[in-house]
Amino acid sequence: MRATTIHAPFDMRVEDVPDPVVQEPTDVVLRVLRACICGSDLWAYRGESARQPGQRIGHEFLGVVEEAGAGVRGFRKGDLVVAPFVWSDGTCAYCSEGLQTSCPSGGFWGSVGSDGGQGEAVRVPFADGTLVKLPAEAASDDRLLTALLALSDVLGTGHHAALGAGVRPGSTVAVVGDGAVGLCGVLAAKRLGAERIIALGRHTARTDIARAFGATDVVAERGEAAEAAVRELTGGQGAHGVIEAVGTEQSMRTAVAVARDGGSIGYVGVPHGSGTGLDLSVMFDRNIALRGGVAPVRAYIPELLPDVLDGTIDPSPVFDLTVGLDGVPGGYKAMDERTALKVLVKP
């Protein structure tokens, strides 16, 4: 089969690699119908996170089961399924608690020795604990299929951030970051009943999506100017909940600064390039809570899936560029140069 591999910073290739096969009775082999490029993939692309030459990449995908191991009970050939960005056995204590990202048997797509989502097919370990079945008719609905792809990561990650931020009906929420996760955080905050949602971002194409997703205000400033703007919008108090969806020191400082005393920050931006920027004494004095981390999206898919299927929420607008498999290297370049928000891949 053909799959995307990374060889060095800015050196992405689509190459022939061995076809995946069932290795364990609990495996399935999945033919990929839709995949995408994540903002976190850019850290490998830029050389900010280490990869071995030739390593696979990509962790967001959905597709059709081509082969199922003898031990697989919940899936058979022809089933349409979505894969969360971490596989998990579904039986350990962490999985039973809804923290599949800490499963001792789990792992990340594209890690050394595993298939990545940006290819034609993937071997899925622990299929029964990992995959979620989708309605077969969705395969013929291009927009719905694209929306369902967001369940593999960004929609669940935005939801995780909103939960960490303590979003509740009537609350005011600030969202730091105008990438796909931040925009899905806006969508999640709206779904959870936030009355006011302040999106921090300066790219009009992205803030237009934020408004469509439910943002009531947009703040284009950064740093201290952004803090002042949010304070002005909130009568000097700040937001009850803050979604941090970037992962830099500056974004975390901004999140703390715009939070209301007694508020909460839900952080899901992958930390990169610097320290966290946290001043514990400030958080202590102002009673600010911090919750978040890598999102256990497998726990959230059953809750979010019905709302995507019936159109209550539609995350598909975050995908603003579509490429075939050969176009993946160019897709990375477009996202790195911020000429694309999130690239959809149709193998």
Coordinates of N, CA and C in Angstrom, one line a residue, residues 82 100 131-133 151 191 296-307 309:
V82 N -15.0 4.7 12.9 CA -14.0 5.8 13.1 C -13.1 5.4 14.2
Q100 N -9.0 6.3 28.3 CA -8.3 5.4 27.3 C -6.9 5.8 26.9
L131 N -12.4 1.0 18.2 CA -13.2 1.5 17.1 C -14.6 1.8 17.5
V132 N -15.3 2.7 16.8 CA -16.7 2.9 17.0 C -17.4 2.8 15.7
K133 N -18.5 2.0 15.6 CA -19.2 1.8 14.4 C -20.0 3.0 14.0
L151 N -14.6 13.4 14.8 CA -14.7 12.6 16.0 C -13.4 11.9 16.4
R191 N -22.4 24.0 22.6 CA -23.2 22.8 22.8 C -23.5 22.6 24.3
P296 N -9.2 11.9 26.0 CA -9.6 10.5 25.8 C -10.8 10.5 24.9
V297 N -10.6 10.8 23.6 CA -11.7 11.0 22.7 C -12.6 9.7 22.6
R298 N -12.0 8.6 22.8 CA -12.8 7.3 22.7 C -14.0 7.4 23.7
A299 N -13.8 8.0 24.8 CA -14.8 8.1 25.8 C -15.9 9.1 25.4
Y300 N -15.6 10.0 24.5 CA -16.6 11.0 24.1 C -17.4 10.7 22.9
I301 N -16.8 9.8 22.0 CA -17.5 9.6 20.7 C -18.9 9.1 20.9
P302 N -19.3 8.2 21.8 CA -20.7 7.8 21.9 C -21.6 9.0 22.2
E303 N -21.1 9.9 23.0 CA -21.9 11.1 23.4 C -22.1 12.1 22.2
L304 N -21.0 12.3 21.5 CA -21.0 13.3 20.4 C -21.6 12.8 19.1
L305 N -21.4 11.5 18.9 CA -21.9 10.9 17.6 C -23.3 11.3 17.2
P306 N -24.3 11.1 18.1 CA -25.7 11.4 17.7 C -25.9 12.8 17.3
D307 N -25.2 13.8 17.9 CA -25.3 15.2 17.6 C -24.7 15.5 16.2
L309 N -24.6 13.2 13.8 CA -25.4 12.5 12.8 C -26.7 13.3 12.5

